[in-house]
Amino acid sequence: MSEVLNDGRPILIESERDRIGAGPWARLFASAVEPHEGSSAAERGRRLARAGAVHTVTVAEGELGGDVEEHTATIAAEPVPVRIWSAIVRSASRTASLVAGIEGRAQSVQLMHAMTVDWEEPLVPIGRSLSRSCTCGRDACEHVAALAFVIASEIDRDPGLLLRWRGC
């Protein structure tokens, strides 16, 4: 079942910073989806995101989607395996610095590190393991970038969004 953000209305990004996404999870997510922040697709994506062109944004286990102008963009990744997430939760419950990350209340660098190093399951998938698609016909386009920037901004607001997408 998918969750629709902002009741399907356009999501506005009000950051004055050139880079969108302030926290570590948000920055890593935006960089994984759009690794070339100076590219023309990234520049156009930022403009679209700031203009409120991204709406009907959905979050489901393994898939993010949204309408950008007249196109539909998606970003997909395999969910974190249940056995790995369960083990992480068990081991992290003894470490106060990880609890806020597991509960989706904070963008915990420690949780990112533990998942990547100890469990070989990155919280934010690396770019080549992501599937990007857009109805415009170009998978690495400004519409996918705009969706990524909106999602990064929303992760800053609600870190649990990343966990819900990853199936945690």
PDB file of C-alpha atoms in Angstrom:
ATOM      1  CA  MET A   1       0.000   0.000   0.000  1.00  0.00           C
ATOM      2  CA  SER A   2       1.369   3.411  -0.852  1.00  0.00           C
ATOM      3  CA  GLU A   3       1.248   6.630   1.105  1.00  0.00           C
ATOM      4  CA  VAL A   4       0.498   9.888  -0.729  1.00  0.00           C
ATOM      5  CA  LEU A   5       2.456  12.867   0.585  1.00  0.00           C
ATOM      6  CA  ASN A   6       0.867  16.290   1.109  1.00  0.00           C
ATOM      7  CA  ASP A   7      -2.538  14.911   0.050  1.00  0.00           C
ATOM      8  CA  GLY A   8      -1.271  14.783  -3.540  1.00  0.00           C
ATOM      9  CA  ARG A   9      -0.772  18.545  -3.710  1.00  0.00           C
ATOM     10  CA  PRO A  10       2.482  20.019  -5.044  1.00  0.00           C
ATOM     11  CA  ILE A  11       5.369  19.882  -2.591  1.00  0.00           C
ATOM     12  CA  LEU A  12       7.268  23.149  -2.433  1.00  0.00           C
ATOM     13  CA  ILE A  13      10.922  23.319  -1.487  1.00  0.00           C
ATOM     14  CA  GLU A  14      11.700  26.550   0.268  1.00  0.00           C
ATOM     15  CA  SER A  15      15.415  26.086   0.927  1.00  0.00           C
ATOM     16  CA  GLU A  16      17.604  28.977  -0.157  1.00  0.00           C
ATOM     17  CA  ARG A  17      20.606  26.662  -0.400  1.00  0.00           C
ATOM     18  CA  ASP A  18      21.624  25.467  -3.834  1.00  0.00           C
ATOM     19  CA  ARG A  19      21.846  21.901  -2.555  1.00  0.00           C
ATOM     20  CA  ILE A  20      18.545  20.366  -1.547  1.00  0.00           C
ATOM     21  CA  GLY A  21      18.605  18.065   1.457  1.00  0.00           C
ATOM     22  CA  ALA A  22      20.426  19.082   4.606  1.00  0.00           C
ATOM     23  CA  GLY A  23      20.673  15.916   6.701  1.00  0.00           C
ATOM     24  CA  PRO A  24      22.947  12.963   5.981  1.00  0.00           C
ATOM     25  CA  TRP A  25      20.190  10.609   4.790  1.00  0.00           C
ATOM     26  CA  ALA A  26      18.659  13.298   2.580  1.00  0.00           C
ATOM     27  CA  ARG A  27      22.020  14.313   1.048  1.00  0.00           C
ATOM     28  CA  LEU A  28      23.056  10.723   0.410  1.00  0.00           C
ATOM     29  CA  PHE A  29      19.682   9.938  -1.172  1.00  0.00           C
ATOM     30  CA  ALA A  30      19.807  12.958  -3.502  1.00  0.00           C
ATOM     31  CA  SER A  31      23.395  12.138  -4.478  1.00  0.00           C
ATOM     32  CA  ALA A  32      22.599   8.472  -5.101  1.00  0.00           C
ATOM     33  CA  VAL A  33      19.761   9.353  -7.479  1.00  0.00           C
ATOM     34  CA  GLU A  34      21.460  12.353  -9.115  1.00  0.00           C
ATOM     35  CA  PRO A  35      25.240  11.962  -8.680  1.00  0.00           C
ATOM     36  CA  HIS A  36      26.128  14.853 -10.980  1.00  0.00           C
ATOM     37  CA  GLU A  37      24.683  17.829  -9.125  1.00  0.00           C
ATOM     38  CA  GLY A  38      26.050  20.267 -11.673  1.00  0.00           C
ATOM     39  CA  SER A  39      24.488  18.503 -14.654  1.00  0.00           C
ATOM     40  CA  SER A  40      21.792  20.153 -16.712  1.00  0.00           C
ATOM     41  CA  ALA A  41      19.272  17.498 -15.593  1.00  0.00           C
ATOM     42  CA  ALA A  42      20.068  18.259 -11.936  1.00  0.00           C
ATOM     43  CA  GLU A  43      19.790  22.011 -12.501  1.00  0.00           C
ATOM     44  CA  ARG A  44      16.427  21.647 -14.268  1.00  0.00           C
ATOM     45  CA  GLY A  45      15.294  19.187 -11.588  1.00  0.00           C
ATOM     46  CA  ARG A  46      16.064  21.696  -8.822  1.00  0.00           C
ATOM     47  CA  ARG A  47      14.132  24.398 -10.676  1.00  0.00           C
ATOM     48  CA  LEU A  48      11.136  22.081 -11.118  1.00  0.00           C
ATOM     49  CA  ALA A  49      11.256  21.021  -7.449  1.00  0.00           C
ATOM     50  CA  ARG A  50      11.426  24.622  -6.228  1.00  0.00           C
ATOM     51  CA  ALA A  51       8.626  25.683  -8.584  1.00  0.00           C
ATOM     52  CA  GLY A  52       6.207  23.166  -7.074  1.00  0.00           C
ATOM     53  CA  ALA A  53       6.048  21.081 -10.265  1.00  0.00           C
ATOM     54  CA  VAL A  54       6.187  17.795  -8.300  1.00  0.00           C
ATOM     55  CA  HIS A  55       2.884  16.461  -6.992  1.00  0.00           C
ATOM     56  CA  THR A  56       1.058  13.216  -6.231  1.00  0.00           C
ATOM     57  CA  VAL A  57       4.221  11.936  -4.547  1.00  0.00           C
ATOM     58  CA  THR A  58       3.848   8.372  -3.306  1.00  0.00           C
ATOM     59  CA  VAL A  59       5.938   6.279  -0.946  1.00  0.00           C
ATOM     60  CA  ALA A  60       5.612   2.511  -1.009  1.00  0.00           C
ATOM     61  CA  GLU A  61       7.940  -0.246   0.090  1.00  0.00           C
ATOM     62  CA  GLY A  62      10.628  -0.282  -2.583  1.00  0.00           C
ATOM     63  CA  GLU A  63       9.173   2.485  -4.770  1.00  0.00           C
ATOM     64  CA  LEU A  64       8.874   6.261  -4.773  1.00  0.00           C
ATOM     65  CA  GLY A  65       6.774   7.961  -7.417  1.00  0.00           C
ATOM     66  CA  GLY A  66       5.537  11.355  -8.409  1.00  0.00           C
ATOM     67  CA  ASP A  67       4.082  13.422 -11.199  1.00  0.00           C
ATOM     68  CA  VAL A  68       6.393  16.118 -12.532  1.00  0.00           C
ATOM     69  CA  GLU A  69       4.766  18.416 -15.039  1.00  0.00           C
ATOM     70  CA  GLU A  70       3.025  15.992 -17.435  1.00  0.00           C
ATOM     71  CA  HIS A  71       5.363  13.053 -16.684  1.00  0.00           C
ATOM     72  CA  THR A  72       5.469  10.339 -14.031  1.00  0.00           C
ATOM     73  CA  ALA A  73       8.840   9.551 -12.463  1.00  0.00           C
ATOM     74  CA  THR A  74       9.751   6.629 -10.223  1.00  0.00           C
ATOM     75  CA  ILE A  75      12.741   5.630  -8.123  1.00  0.00           C
ATOM     76  CA  ALA A  76      12.906   2.040  -6.933  1.00  0.00           C
ATOM     77  CA  ALA A  77      15.187  -0.092  -4.782  1.00  0.00           C
ATOM     78  CA  GLU A  78      15.016  -3.507  -3.194  1.00  0.00           C
ATOM     79  CA  PRO A  79      13.719  -3.316   0.394  1.00  0.00           C
ATOM     80  CA  VAL A  80      16.020  -4.135   3.288  1.00  0.00           C
ATOM     81  CA  PRO A  81      15.565  -7.869   3.992  1.00  0.00           C
ATOM     82  CA  VAL A  82      13.380  -8.445   7.054  1.00  0.00           C
ATOM     83  CA  ARG A  83      15.959 -10.693   8.724  1.00  0.00           C
ATOM     84  CA  ILE A  84      18.615  -7.970   8.453  1.00  0.00           C
ATOM     85  CA  TRP A  85      16.365  -5.169   9.715  1.00  0.00           C
ATOM     86  CA  SER A  86      15.176  -7.334  12.627  1.00  0.00           C
ATOM     87  CA  ALA A  87      18.777  -8.075  13.609  1.00  0.00           C
ATOM     88  CA  ILE A  88      19.705  -4.379  13.350  1.00  0.00           C
ATOM     89  CA  VAL A  89      16.767  -3.391  15.549  1.00  0.00           C
ATOM     90  CA  ARG A  90      17.722  -6.028  18.145  1.00  0.00           C
ATOM     91  CA  SER A  91      21.366  -5.002  18.281  1.00  0.00           C
ATOM     92  CA  ALA A  92      20.689  -1.258  18.101  1.00  0.00           C
ATOM     93  CA  SER A  93      18.150  -1.292  20.906  1.00  0.00           C
ATOM     94  CA  ARG A  94      21.143  -1.545  23.249  1.00  0.00           C
ATOM     95  CA  THR A  95      22.686   1.598  21.748  1.00  0.00           C
ATOM     96  CA  ALA A  96      20.890   4.845  22.505  1.00  0.00           C
ATOM     97  CA  SER A  97      22.510   6.698  19.595  1.00  0.00           C
ATOM     98  CA  LEU A  98      20.859   4.335  17.105  1.00  0.00           C
ATOM     99  CA  VAL A  99      17.348   4.240  18.547  1.00  0.00           C
ATOM    100  CA  ALA A 100      16.254   7.623  17.120  1.00  0.00           C
ATOM    101  CA  GLY A 101      17.356   6.478  13.659  1.00  0.00           C
ATOM    102  CA  ILE A 102      15.552   3.160  13.907  1.00  0.00           C
ATOM    103  CA  GLU A 103      12.405   4.960  15.026  1.00  0.00           C
ATOM    104  CA  GLY A 104      12.680   7.404  12.105  1.00  0.00           C
ATOM    105  CA  ARG A 105      13.026  10.436  14.373  1.00  0.00           C
ATOM    106  CA  ALA A 106      16.553  11.403  13.286  1.00  0.00           C
ATOM    107  CA  GLN A 107      18.935  10.915  10.366  1.00  0.00           C
ATOM    108  CA  SER A 108      21.431   8.762  12.261  1.00  0.00           C
ATOM    109  CA  VAL A 109      24.894   8.551  10.727  1.00  0.00           C
ATOM    110  CA  GLN A 110      25.603   5.701  13.152  1.00  0.00           C
ATOM    111  CA  LEU A 111      22.677   3.680  11.746  1.00  0.00           C
ATOM    112  CA  MET A 112      23.863   4.305   8.174  1.00  0.00           C
ATOM    113  CA  HIS A 113      27.355   3.164   9.149  1.00  0.00           C
ATOM    114  CA  ALA A 114      26.177   0.060  11.016  1.00  0.00           C
ATOM    115  CA  MET A 115      23.953  -1.033   8.143  1.00  0.00           C
ATOM    116  CA  THR A 116      26.652  -0.523   5.528  1.00  0.00           C
ATOM    117  CA  VAL A 117      29.672  -1.833   7.413  1.00  0.00           C
ATOM    118  CA  ASP A 118      28.227  -4.437   9.775  1.00  0.00           C
ATOM    119  CA  TRP A 119      25.367  -5.760   7.642  1.00  0.00           C
ATOM    120  CA  GLU A 120      26.482  -4.885   4.088  1.00  0.00           C
ATOM    121  CA  GLU A 121      23.003  -3.454   3.469  1.00  0.00           C
ATOM    122  CA  PRO A 122      23.176   0.312   2.940  1.00  0.00           C
ATOM    123  CA  LEU A 123      20.259   2.286   4.315  1.00  0.00           C
ATOM    124  CA  VAL A 124      20.508   4.523   1.245  1.00  0.00           C
ATOM    125  CA  PRO A 125      21.176   2.283  -1.749  1.00  0.00           C
ATOM    126  CA  ILE A 126      24.121   3.154  -3.942  1.00  0.00           C
ATOM    127  CA  GLY A 127      23.237   4.762  -7.253  1.00  0.00           C
ATOM    128  CA  ARG A 128      23.767   1.729  -9.472  1.00  0.00           C
ATOM    129  CA  SER A 129      21.333  -0.346  -7.403  1.00  0.00           C
ATOM    130  CA  LEU A 130      18.524   2.170  -7.926  1.00  0.00           C
ATOM    131  CA  SER A 131      16.037   1.861 -10.740  1.00  0.00           C
ATOM    132  CA  ARG A 132      14.939   5.171 -12.230  1.00  0.00           C
ATOM    133  CA  SER A 133      12.213   5.606 -14.786  1.00  0.00           C
ATOM    134  CA  CYS A 134      10.179   8.377 -16.342  1.00  0.00           C
ATOM    135  CA  THR A 135       7.400   8.521 -18.891  1.00  0.00           C
ATOM    136  CA  CYS A 136       9.431  11.130 -20.822  1.00  0.00           C
ATOM    137  CA  GLY A 137      11.559   8.226 -22.052  1.00  0.00           C
ATOM    138  CA  ARG A 138      14.823   9.302 -20.421  1.00  0.00           C
ATOM    139  CA  ASP A 139      15.553   7.544 -17.151  1.00  0.00           C
ATOM    140  CA  ALA A 140      18.202  10.033 -15.977  1.00  0.00           C
ATOM    141  CA  CYS A 141      16.119  13.132 -16.602  1.00  0.00           C
ATOM    142  CA  GLU A 142      15.113  16.332 -14.845  1.00  0.00           C
ATOM    143  CA  HIS A 143      11.798  14.757 -13.770  1.00  0.00           C
ATOM    144  CA  VAL A 144      13.549  11.972 -11.829  1.00  0.00           C
ATOM    145  CA  ALA A 145      15.959  14.562 -10.392  1.00  0.00           C
ATOM    146  CA  ALA A 146      13.043  16.783  -9.318  1.00  0.00           C
ATOM    147  CA  LEU A 147      11.373  13.824  -7.597  1.00  0.00           C
ATOM    148  CA  ALA A 148      14.666  12.981  -5.858  1.00  0.00           C
ATOM    149  CA  PHE A 149      15.096  16.538  -4.604  1.00  0.00           C
ATOM    150  CA  VAL A 150      11.520  16.662  -3.288  1.00  0.00           C
ATOM    151  CA  ILE A 151      12.019  13.305  -1.532  1.00  0.00           C
ATOM    152  CA  ALA A 152      15.329  14.531  -0.039  1.00  0.00           C
ATOM    153  CA  SER A 153      13.557  17.602   1.311  1.00  0.00           C
ATOM    154  CA  GLU A 154      10.798  15.423   2.756  1.00  0.00           C
ATOM    155  CA  ILE A 155      13.390  13.114   4.387  1.00  0.00           C
ATOM    156  CA  ASP A 156      14.706  16.196   6.189  1.00  0.00           C
ATOM    157  CA  ARG A 157      11.174  16.839   7.455  1.00  0.00           C
ATOM    158  CA  ASP A 158      10.372  13.168   8.199  1.00  0.00           C
ATOM    159  CA  PRO A 159      13.372  10.793   8.310  1.00  0.00           C
ATOM    160  CA  GLY A 160      10.976   7.861   8.699  1.00  0.00           C
ATOM    161  CA  LEU A 161      10.024   8.285   5.047  1.00  0.00           C
ATOM    162  CA  LEU A 162      13.332   6.709   4.002  1.00  0.00           C
ATOM    163  CA  LEU A 163      12.703   3.783   6.331  1.00  0.00           C
ATOM    164  CA  ARG A 164       9.189   3.244   4.964  1.00  0.00           C
ATOM    165  CA  TRP A 165      10.540   3.213   1.392  1.00  0.00           C
ATOM    166  CA  ARG A 166      13.229   0.714   2.384  1.00  0.00           C
ATOM    167  CA  GLY A 167      10.639  -1.528   4.052  1.00  0.00           C
ATOM    168  CA  CYS A 168      12.041  -1.078   7.546  1.00  0.00           C
TER     169      CYS A 168
END
